[in-house]
XYZ file of C-alpha atoms in Angstrom:
675
model
C 0.000 0.000 0.000
C 1.396 3.379 -0.992
C 2.165 6.216 1.404
C -0.362 8.383 -0.434
C -3.266 6.080 0.474
C -2.266 5.680 4.099
C -1.380 9.282 4.848
C -3.249 11.664 2.519
C -2.625 15.396 2.767
C -4.782 17.742 0.698
C -4.448 21.502 0.406
C -7.350 21.871 2.830
C -5.568 19.577 5.290
C -2.672 22.024 5.373
C -4.882 24.751 6.896
C -4.334 23.838 10.558
C -5.048 26.211 13.438
C -3.598 25.648 16.911
C -5.513 28.370 18.798
C -8.875 30.139 18.558
C -9.652 33.760 19.463
C -10.880 34.143 23.024
C -14.460 35.339 23.260
C -15.043 38.661 24.957
C -18.695 38.441 26.051
C -18.738 37.557 29.770
C -21.189 35.001 31.098
C -24.207 36.788 32.544
C -23.824 35.355 36.046
C -23.309 36.712 39.529
C -20.456 35.948 41.886
C -22.686 33.482 43.729
C -22.454 31.163 40.727
C -18.836 30.515 41.660
C -19.732 29.444 45.181
C -21.298 26.168 44.068
C -19.769 22.908 42.831
C -17.015 23.267 40.246
C -19.093 21.055 37.954
C -21.721 23.799 37.660
C -19.087 26.302 36.598
C -17.539 23.881 34.133
C -20.971 23.227 32.648
C -21.428 26.946 31.924
C -18.040 27.014 30.216
C -19.022 24.018 28.083
C -22.317 25.682 27.171
C -20.536 28.847 26.032
C -18.075 26.854 23.960
C -20.750 24.857 22.145
C -22.992 27.871 21.538
C -20.213 29.933 20.010
C -21.628 32.972 18.244
C -25.227 31.725 18.170
C -27.084 34.729 19.550
C -30.332 32.795 20.081
C -28.943 30.408 22.678
C -28.095 31.594 26.185
C -25.348 29.599 27.963
C -26.702 30.502 31.418
C -30.405 29.895 30.661
C -32.193 27.226 32.725
C -31.429 23.775 31.313
C -33.926 21.199 30.049
C -32.645 17.709 29.359
C -33.994 16.380 26.036
C -33.325 12.648 25.781
C -34.448 10.526 22.860
C -34.076 7.195 21.135
C -33.426 8.864 17.765
C -31.393 6.753 15.360
C -29.946 7.131 11.891
C -28.240 10.248 10.598
C -29.453 13.200 8.553
C -26.822 15.248 6.692
C -26.609 19.025 6.796
C -28.587 19.260 3.550
C -31.418 17.117 4.940
C -30.368 13.967 3.094
C -30.571 10.702 5.024
C -27.044 9.289 5.260
C -27.758 6.409 7.649
C -30.850 4.500 8.684
C -31.853 3.579 12.216
C -32.435 0.103 13.648
C -36.149 0.574 12.900
C -38.629 3.083 11.536
C -39.781 4.003 15.046
C -36.648 6.043 15.691
C -35.976 7.254 12.143
C -37.975 10.512 12.225
C -37.691 11.508 15.874
C -35.270 14.304 14.972
C -38.269 16.264 13.716
C -40.036 16.022 17.062
C -36.797 16.908 18.858
C -36.338 19.955 16.636
C -39.846 21.216 17.347
C -39.446 20.716 21.086
C -36.010 22.342 21.271
C -37.074 25.314 19.172
C -39.995 25.971 21.520
C -37.816 25.533 24.619
C -35.343 28.118 23.324
C -38.199 30.494 22.525
C -39.417 30.042 26.100
C -36.023 30.965 27.548
C -34.505 27.527 28.203
C -31.268 25.959 27.014
C -32.023 22.410 25.805
C -29.271 19.852 26.360
C -29.923 16.903 24.074
C -28.626 13.358 24.489
C -29.391 10.194 22.563
C -29.742 6.508 23.375
C -31.213 4.652 20.427
C -32.923 1.316 20.899
C -32.976 -2.245 19.617
C -35.705 -3.649 17.391
C -37.435 -6.875 18.425
C -38.434 -7.578 14.838
C -34.907 -7.137 13.462
C -33.458 -9.506 16.064
C -36.033 -12.329 15.709
C -34.203 -15.648 15.471
C -30.769 -14.019 15.826
C -28.167 -13.667 18.562
C -29.483 -10.137 19.155
C -32.763 -11.574 20.449
C -31.071 -12.291 23.760
C -30.287 -8.573 24.146
C -33.758 -7.220 23.458
C -35.301 -7.010 26.937
C -31.966 -6.371 28.729
C -31.434 -3.454 26.358
C -34.434 -1.738 27.948
C -32.672 -1.749 31.298
C -29.383 -0.703 29.694
C -31.082 2.223 27.952
C -32.804 3.255 31.182
C -29.495 3.141 33.015
C -27.825 5.307 30.362
C -30.714 7.789 30.272
C -31.054 8.300 34.025
C -27.283 8.540 34.313
C -27.264 11.271 31.680
C -30.035 13.063 33.533
C -28.206 12.972 36.858
C -25.021 14.182 35.132
C -26.771 17.463 34.243
C -27.353 18.847 37.748
C -28.745 22.185 36.543
C -31.626 20.707 34.522
C -35.051 21.962 35.480
C -37.050 19.330 33.617
C -36.783 16.319 31.307
C -38.382 15.826 27.905
C -38.212 12.302 26.454
C -38.871 11.361 22.824
C -39.442 7.682 21.971
C -41.609 5.273 20.007
C -41.000 1.566 20.267
C -40.807 -1.666 22.214
C -37.806 -1.109 24.491
C -36.857 2.548 24.015
C -40.231 3.920 25.076
C -40.520 1.812 28.270
C -36.912 2.783 29.081
C -37.812 6.448 28.626
C -40.872 6.056 30.849
C -38.716 4.375 33.507
C -36.221 7.236 33.261
C -38.923 9.880 33.672
C -40.357 7.958 36.625
C -36.945 7.793 38.302
C -36.260 11.475 37.547
C -39.469 12.310 39.376
C -38.788 10.011 42.325
C -35.065 10.640 42.751
C -34.747 14.250 41.573
C -38.295 15.633 41.954
C -38.227 16.769 38.325
C -41.098 17.517 35.968
C -41.059 15.444 32.817
C -43.013 14.568 29.706
C -42.705 12.039 26.894
C -43.281 12.798 23.205
C -44.549 9.748 21.322
C -43.180 8.760 17.921
C -46.474 7.588 16.450
C -47.041 4.871 13.855
C -46.156 4.020 10.272
C -48.853 3.882 7.620
C -49.881 0.598 5.973
C -49.035 -0.089 2.308
C -51.910 0.298 -0.142
C -52.651 -0.251 -3.813
C -53.726 2.620 -6.054
C -53.582 3.424 -9.758
C -49.835 4.131 -9.580
C -48.878 0.603 -8.514
C -51.885 -1.624 -9.233
C -50.418 -3.222 -12.353
C -47.248 -4.319 -10.552
C -49.104 -5.990 -7.728
C -51.664 -7.667 -9.973
C -48.866 -9.056 -12.108
C -47.122 -10.432 -9.020
C -50.312 -12.123 -7.835
C -49.958 -11.000 -4.217
C -51.116 -8.128 -2.032
C -49.120 -5.837 0.273
C -48.743 -7.027 3.873
C -48.236 -5.221 7.155
C -44.933 -5.434 9.021
C -46.322 -8.170 11.263
C -47.476 -10.703 8.696
C -44.443 -10.089 6.496
C -42.194 -11.478 9.245
C -43.237 -15.017 8.282
C -42.100 -14.743 4.646
C -39.120 -17.056 5.174
C -41.290 -19.881 6.486
C -43.831 -19.422 3.705
C -41.085 -19.544 1.058
C -39.754 -22.764 2.600
C -43.227 -24.339 2.372
C -43.830 -23.092 -1.179
C -46.607 -20.676 -0.286
C -44.912 -17.661 -1.880
C -42.058 -17.301 -4.329
C -38.849 -15.401 -3.668
C -39.924 -12.732 -6.181
C -43.295 -12.310 -4.475
C -41.661 -12.148 -1.050
C -39.201 -9.542 -2.287
C -42.023 -7.307 -3.469
C -43.976 -7.772 -0.234
C -40.865 -7.064 1.802
C -40.029 -3.814 0.056
C -43.516 -2.438 0.729
C -44.274 -3.584 4.288
C -42.929 -0.394 5.892
C -44.813 2.135 3.808
C -43.540 5.308 5.494
C -40.173 6.451 6.818
C -41.036 6.712 10.496
C -43.328 5.416 13.221
C -43.960 2.154 15.025
C -45.408 -0.916 13.307
C -48.940 -0.822 11.896
C -50.228 -3.528 14.250
C -51.177 -3.152 17.896
C -48.074 -4.776 19.339
C -45.697 -3.677 22.057
C -44.731 -0.333 20.496
C -48.318 0.775 19.937
C -49.445 -0.482 23.339
C -46.554 1.289 25.086
C -47.636 4.572 23.473
C -51.213 4.039 24.624
C -50.049 3.224 28.171
C -47.772 6.283 28.316
C -50.746 8.479 27.463
C -53.072 6.614 29.848
C -50.554 7.144 32.666
C -50.742 10.884 31.995
C -47.074 11.037 30.902
C -47.828 12.148 27.324
C -50.159 14.813 25.967
C -53.724 13.646 25.229
C -54.378 12.149 21.805
C -50.739 11.806 20.759
C -50.383 8.011 20.939
C -50.515 6.306 17.498
C -50.398 9.554 15.478
C -49.275 9.110 11.837
C -45.528 9.739 11.818
C -44.261 12.560 9.649
C -47.581 14.390 9.351
C -48.397 17.807 10.804
C -50.743 16.489 13.498
C -47.816 14.327 14.685
C -45.005 16.856 14.279
C -46.731 19.519 16.368
C -46.630 17.303 19.467
C -42.959 18.108 20.062
C -43.597 21.833 20.285
C -46.705 21.383 22.417
C -44.861 19.060 24.796
C -42.203 21.740 25.323
C -44.926 24.253 26.199
C -46.492 21.784 28.623
C -43.134 21.104 30.278
C -42.573 24.836 30.755
C -45.960 25.077 32.479
C -45.082 22.132 34.737
C -41.786 23.761 35.703
C -43.497 27.057 36.512
C -46.272 25.338 38.496
C -43.889 23.074 40.391
C -45.535 19.902 39.062
C -43.205 16.905 39.262
C -43.495 13.542 37.548
C -44.276 12.272 41.049
C -47.546 14.214 40.817
C -48.365 12.424 37.545
C -47.293 8.863 38.317
C -49.599 7.815 41.132
C -51.446 4.618 41.972
C -54.508 6.195 40.346
C -52.518 6.680 37.125
C -51.418 3.042 37.202
C -55.039 1.979 37.676
C -56.085 4.036 34.639
C -53.304 2.516 32.557
C -54.371 -1.004 33.511
C -57.959 -0.174 32.529
C -56.903 1.098 29.099
C -54.584 -1.870 28.595
C -57.554 -4.176 29.090
C -59.916 -1.991 27.070
C -57.527 -1.833 24.112
C -56.408 -5.469 24.241
C -52.787 -4.451 24.620
C -49.584 -6.408 24.226
C -48.645 -8.835 26.977
C -45.194 -7.223 27.069
C -46.667 -4.291 28.980
C -47.143 -6.635 31.926
C -43.337 -6.453 32.064
C -43.030 -2.730 31.444
C -45.762 -1.331 33.719
C -44.221 -2.986 36.818
C -40.817 -1.648 35.789
C -42.170 1.908 35.617
C -43.844 1.390 38.997
C -40.573 0.235 40.511
C -38.771 3.351 39.319
C -41.598 5.606 40.509
C -41.648 3.980 43.953
C -45.211 2.729 43.467
C -46.820 -0.569 44.379
C -46.514 -3.147 41.614
C -49.821 -4.565 40.338
C -50.376 -8.116 41.500
C -51.458 -11.027 39.350
C -54.861 -10.819 41.016
C -55.185 -7.110 40.219
C -54.391 -7.690 36.550
C -56.938 -10.493 36.433
C -59.586 -8.386 38.182
C -59.105 -5.504 35.752
C -59.351 -7.823 32.763
C -62.482 -9.357 34.273
C -64.178 -5.997 34.937
C -63.143 -4.019 31.843
C -64.610 -4.720 28.393
C -62.335 -4.822 25.356
C -63.646 -2.335 22.809
C -60.800 -1.756 20.316
C -60.987 -3.695 17.049
C -57.459 -3.647 15.705
C -54.741 -5.800 14.144
C -53.911 -8.497 15.324
C -56.689 -8.891 17.928
C -59.598 -8.356 15.571
C -62.363 -9.071 15.016
C -61.681 -6.596 12.214
C -57.982 -6.014 11.740
C -57.825 -2.235 11.539
C -54.304 -0.783 11.500
C -53.108 1.421 14.337
C -53.504 4.762 12.565
C -57.231 4.046 12.378
C -57.301 3.704 16.159
C -55.800 7.204 16.346
C -58.353 8.596 13.887
C -61.199 6.918 15.758
C -60.182 8.997 18.780
C -57.366 7.011 20.344
C -56.895 6.933 24.096
C -59.317 9.791 24.931
C -62.115 8.093 23.004
C -61.581 4.800 24.823
C -61.523 6.733 28.073
C -64.930 8.260 27.341
C -66.350 4.736 27.360
C -64.370 3.871 30.490
C -65.654 7.017 32.190
C -69.251 6.103 31.374
C -68.686 2.761 33.108
C -67.151 4.421 36.166
C -63.819 2.669 35.623
C -61.393 5.627 35.760
C -59.748 7.688 38.479
C -60.707 11.081 37.053
C -58.718 13.150 39.554
C -55.417 11.793 38.215
C -53.162 14.630 37.051
C -51.755 14.647 33.509
C -48.791 16.441 31.942
C -51.274 18.707 30.188
C -51.693 20.396 33.566
C -55.309 19.264 33.781
C -57.030 16.495 35.685
C -58.024 13.513 33.576
C -61.715 14.314 34.079
C -61.208 17.820 32.670
C -59.197 16.440 29.738
C -62.053 14.131 28.776
C -64.664 16.873 29.048
C -62.672 19.018 26.632
C -61.991 16.103 24.272
C -65.670 15.204 24.028
C -66.581 18.580 22.530
C -63.336 19.360 20.682
C -62.988 20.172 16.985
C -60.025 17.796 16.874
C -62.211 14.851 17.863
C -64.824 15.689 15.238
C -62.186 16.184 12.535
C -60.155 12.995 12.986
C -63.242 10.809 13.202
C -64.698 12.371 10.066
C -61.334 11.891 8.299
C -61.526 8.160 9.010
C -64.999 8.037 7.487
C -64.056 10.030 4.383
C -60.618 8.630 3.564
C -60.954 4.984 4.553
C -64.732 4.567 4.531
C -64.582 3.281 8.100
C -67.018 4.195 10.840
C -64.921 5.211 13.873
C -67.444 3.449 16.088
C -66.473 0.202 14.331
C -62.865 0.677 15.508
C -63.514 1.928 19.041
C -66.840 0.361 19.894
C -69.391 0.985 22.582
C -69.089 -1.825 25.156
C -72.442 -3.424 24.288
C -71.620 -3.452 20.608
C -68.170 -4.875 21.305
C -69.739 -7.662 23.315
C -72.176 -8.457 20.513
C -69.224 -8.618 18.103
C -67.543 -11.221 20.286
C -64.780 -9.068 21.771
C -63.524 -10.785 24.911
C -60.835 -9.879 27.421
C -57.378 -10.086 25.924
C -55.060 -11.314 28.651
C -55.651 -14.148 31.083
C -53.044 -14.716 33.787
C -53.231 -18.328 34.791
C -51.443 -21.047 36.643
C -51.313 -24.853 36.548
C -48.680 -27.398 37.473
C -46.436 -26.150 34.651
C -46.722 -22.501 35.767
C -47.296 -22.432 39.550
C -46.362 -18.723 39.759
C -48.291 -17.695 36.666
C -48.221 -17.364 32.892
C -50.047 -15.356 30.224
C -52.314 -16.290 27.367
C -53.641 -13.708 24.911
C -57.019 -15.315 24.382
C -58.382 -12.532 22.166
C -56.221 -13.559 19.202
C -57.133 -17.242 19.406
C -59.269 -18.556 16.560
C -62.948 -18.427 17.655
C -63.546 -21.893 16.207
C -61.328 -23.337 18.965
C -63.922 -22.474 21.603
C -67.132 -24.338 22.312
C -70.539 -22.705 22.754
C -69.628 -21.750 26.330
C -66.407 -20.005 25.298
C -64.204 -22.822 26.607
C -61.178 -24.364 24.892
C -59.935 -27.605 26.429
C -57.591 -30.069 24.817
C -54.839 -32.580 25.559
C -51.802 -32.324 23.287
C -48.539 -34.194 22.724
C -45.494 -32.342 24.059
C -42.743 -31.425 21.582
C -39.922 -29.954 23.653
C -37.341 -27.514 22.280
C -34.582 -25.797 24.225
C -33.902 -23.215 21.532
C -35.735 -21.134 18.930
C -33.636 -22.337 15.978
C -34.467 -26.012 16.519
C -38.147 -25.137 16.868
C -38.170 -23.111 13.647
C -36.380 -25.925 11.814
C -39.071 -28.354 12.911
C -41.804 -25.993 11.722
C -40.182 -25.416 8.345
C -39.432 -29.109 7.796
C -43.076 -30.051 8.380
C -42.435 -32.255 11.429
C -44.811 -30.346 13.717
C -48.322 -31.764 13.925
C -51.539 -29.835 14.525
C -52.099 -31.843 17.711
C -48.729 -30.960 19.219
C -47.963 -28.602 22.069
C -44.630 -26.902 21.466
C -42.802 -26.553 24.796
C -40.138 -23.911 24.133
C -37.963 -23.548 27.217
C -34.707 -22.108 28.524
C -35.737 -18.682 27.247
C -36.850 -16.850 30.403
C -35.273 -13.798 32.059
C -32.066 -15.765 32.773
C -31.175 -15.393 29.073
C -32.911 -12.070 28.462
C -36.422 -13.442 27.856
C -36.290 -13.133 24.039
C -39.446 -12.751 22.004
C -40.628 -15.677 19.877
C -42.776 -13.820 17.358
C -41.021 -15.657 14.524
C -42.393 -18.927 15.916
C -45.966 -17.739 16.456
C -45.994 -15.836 13.144
C -44.869 -18.935 11.260
C -47.530 -21.136 12.869
C -50.243 -18.560 12.246
C -49.510 -18.235 8.542
C -48.951 -21.920 7.700
C -52.203 -23.785 6.970
C -52.573 -26.797 9.213
C -50.381 -25.399 11.986
C -52.396 -22.365 13.045
C -53.894 -24.160 16.062
C -50.670 -25.622 17.457
C -50.299 -24.841 21.176
C -47.155 -22.985 22.294
C -45.995 -22.920 25.931
C -42.847 -20.956 26.748
C -40.983 -19.042 29.435
C -40.085 -16.493 26.741
C -42.146 -13.529 25.514
C -44.491 -13.491 22.521
C -46.274 -10.824 20.491
C -49.803 -12.108 20.123
C -49.416 -12.999 16.437
C -51.041 -16.394 16.795
C -54.324 -18.181 16.195
C -53.726 -21.096 18.526
C -53.206 -20.959 22.279
C -49.853 -19.376 23.097
C -48.794 -19.268 26.736
C -45.821 -17.081 27.640
C -44.040 -15.660 30.685
C -44.233 -19.094 32.335
C -42.943 -18.743 35.901
C -40.772 -20.092 37.429
C -38.680 -20.278 34.278
C -37.054 -23.553 33.266
C -33.466 -22.397 33.908
C -34.380 -21.549 37.510
C -35.879 -24.947 38.221
C -39.428 -24.356 37.028
C -41.508 -27.472 36.308
C -41.780 -26.523 32.644
C -38.133 -27.581 32.432
C -39.093 -31.141 33.404
C -41.445 -31.843 30.474
C -40.406 -34.672 28.148
C -41.254 -35.343 24.509
C -44.491 -37.287 24.338
C -45.855 -36.062 27.672
C -49.525 -35.156 27.626
C -50.278 -31.485 28.164
C -53.786 -30.368 29.088
C -54.689 -26.843 28.011
C -57.746 -25.080 29.409
C -58.900 -21.565 28.473
C -62.261 -20.203 29.646
C -62.750 -16.796 28.044
C -65.999 -15.729 29.768
C -64.655 -16.515 33.246
C -61.058 -15.476 32.488
C -59.680 -18.761 33.716
C -56.903 -20.838 32.226
C -54.380 -23.497 33.139
C -51.608 -25.546 31.573
C -50.888 -28.882 33.161
C -48.942 -32.046 32.672
C -51.536 -34.823 32.940
C -51.382 -38.597 33.371
C -54.138 -40.925 32.174
C -55.650 -42.674 35.206
C -58.973 -44.428 35.748
C -60.259 -43.363 32.360
C -59.479 -39.665 32.693
C -56.612 -37.223 32.520
C -55.352 -36.517 36.035
C -53.694 -33.204 36.881
C -52.843 -34.511 40.343
C -50.961 -37.488 38.903
C -49.187 -35.121 36.544
C -48.117 -32.926 39.459
C -46.779 -35.984 41.288
C -44.802 -36.990 38.204
C -43.237 -33.522 37.962
C -42.251 -33.595 41.634
C -40.382 -36.826 41.062
C -38.415 -35.518 38.077
C -35.251 -33.501 37.713
C -34.881 -30.747 35.139
C -33.976 -31.960 31.669
C -30.292 -32.768 31.191
C -30.194 -30.816 27.936
C -31.486 -27.706 29.688
C -28.711 -25.136 30.022
C -27.940 -21.571 29.122
C -27.502 -21.305 25.368
C -23.723 -21.148 24.773
C -24.309 -18.290 22.338
C -25.974 -16.159 25.026
C -23.771 -13.077 25.620
C -22.126 -12.721 29.023
C -23.792 -9.339 29.578
C -27.210 -10.925 29.120
C -26.405 -13.647 31.630
C -25.436 -10.906 34.096
C -28.882 -9.420 33.482
C -30.469 -12.802 34.185
C -28.558 -13.294 37.410
C -29.433 -9.851 38.767
C -32.985 -9.328 37.520
C -36.171 -9.887 39.441
C -39.223 -11.857 38.353
C -41.139 -11.142 35.155
C -44.107 -10.157 37.349
C -41.925 -7.464 38.949
C -40.822 -6.032 35.617
C -37.478 -7.775 35.120
C -35.580 -4.866 36.637
C -32.393 -5.236 38.652
C -33.116 -6.707 42.073
C -30.324 -4.996 43.966
C -31.501 -6.211 47.358
C -31.592 -9.873 46.323
C -28.212 -9.622 44.629
C -26.644 -7.964 47.684
C -28.081 -10.592 50.009
C -26.748 -13.332 47.744
C -23.271 -11.808 47.918
C -23.455 -11.161 51.648
C -23.704 -7.362 51.411
C -27.355 -6.943 52.391
C -26.706 -5.235 55.761
C -24.844 -2.291 54.216
C -27.589 -1.365 51.743
C -29.609 1.849 52.307
C -33.054 1.164 53.715
C -34.758 2.279 50.489
C -32.929 -0.428 48.546
C -33.641 -3.045 51.163
C -37.338 -2.350 50.624
C -36.768 -3.136 46.905
C -38.574 -0.012 45.704
C -35.628 1.861 44.233
C -33.343 -0.935 43.105
């Protein structure tokens, strides 16, 4: 290699400066500013250096920390030079710009930091799947550390969209309120639009013989190619169109969409901002409005502690049930509670809410009509669902929101607002959809067959609990009383790859129960959407039962049980199941009851008691061990994290006791509220 290639030197390179002229405009501060910590003084010096000659920014103005999950890179001319890990973080710079511009106008100095997030979909079936849930905790740790490292900040504004980045941001805002008594607000990144066919592209799609698919269904293309259901050319066309717009979360009501809805229901985001169409004016304006709201909170002395209360958690649980939200939020809501110093909802409380609250949102993938998420926004979003909840007396209306108004006042204004009338009429005109067919009145929803979404159950395979998302199960599985009961043959897999290979090779039978184990919090609790998506979209396998200590997304038509506790790697009975065992599955939708049990045939019937006795006499499977590919950092997460029902956050107290350091912990940590 020549010297020229290794050590280039252009004419521009020769223009090197070794000093810069000293500025002559003194910082507008009093002598008292020099009495505080040296870090405060150094921060002012850094501010002045970064501002340079920008006359609009004031180096001594009150600071606001703006933290986001923005990813990708936009060049100085506005050209995209790098993409993000997912569309959810690709356009957040526009929301950040609107918020920062308003903060400067209002006399603040924004200090922006970034911690982009992983994508569950991108990591399905890969080594990165182990990192997905732990990355939430890592992002939280980075964000709250950044916040504490800016001691002069007066408030925190978070900007996030998706599965792990948004819960991490909510955890950070909760901790900033609890630890630092700071006001905070989150700006939501909205949703992507679905692909459609019009006159400009109709000929291409008709020639290909397929239709566009959303970003959920398209995840099973590999399995469908393997089984000859689509060609490579067809899959390539479907794949290029699945993400129809640059930014926003996926078009289905998965974890990203549910997290946005929960953030708004908790009062942490401005009303009617969850699920807004990314990139459009009604979405972009939320950054500026959030900055105005944060200024009002600062001036009024309203902290995030005033927003995140037990009443707010109750309201969020109600809306989770009413919307049929992702099961992953049963991990994230407890995590936010932990950081806010609030009581964590119990299994019984989740079950009671799901029993008392009707599901009224008809959306993909829950159905019965698979409307995309932007239609939920146009139908009125969270405020519209809350109007129905209010009529049923289900909400705590005195809960404070970041808008500065009580929830009851917010709903009164929403009910008569021009915005409500406009978005609902837009849905009618543009898509020909009645908004009351997307967000239904409870009686209508009941007549349409909408049942509660999540059932938390037990059984001898899950003595501490597990989840089943019964709303996405095929209605034909249930009898006239709404009961599904079956006994299946166990097919045990200790890894996702082996399970997917069995599915693609056609060796899974409709009467099997896939037992997918060794995938709990100890190894990061990866998501198995690639498994459930493949089963859902392969004829003949859509009713296969899945039982796992991992997470799942609700893209299934059969009975999928996740979050099984205790997990197999920590001695749970699910780790004792053998191939060929008989597994009894029971789901009662009207009564919200379910169980998964190993059963033994005795005296002409299947005996749960005999199955329990068999499990007690067994050891865990010999092939059950931590996947050798699992990264060391993820194993550290598994060793230090608490239960899935407590949010899978670091259990400092338990770890300290294990290491013999429990007595030296502060009392707050011993109580396990601020670990």
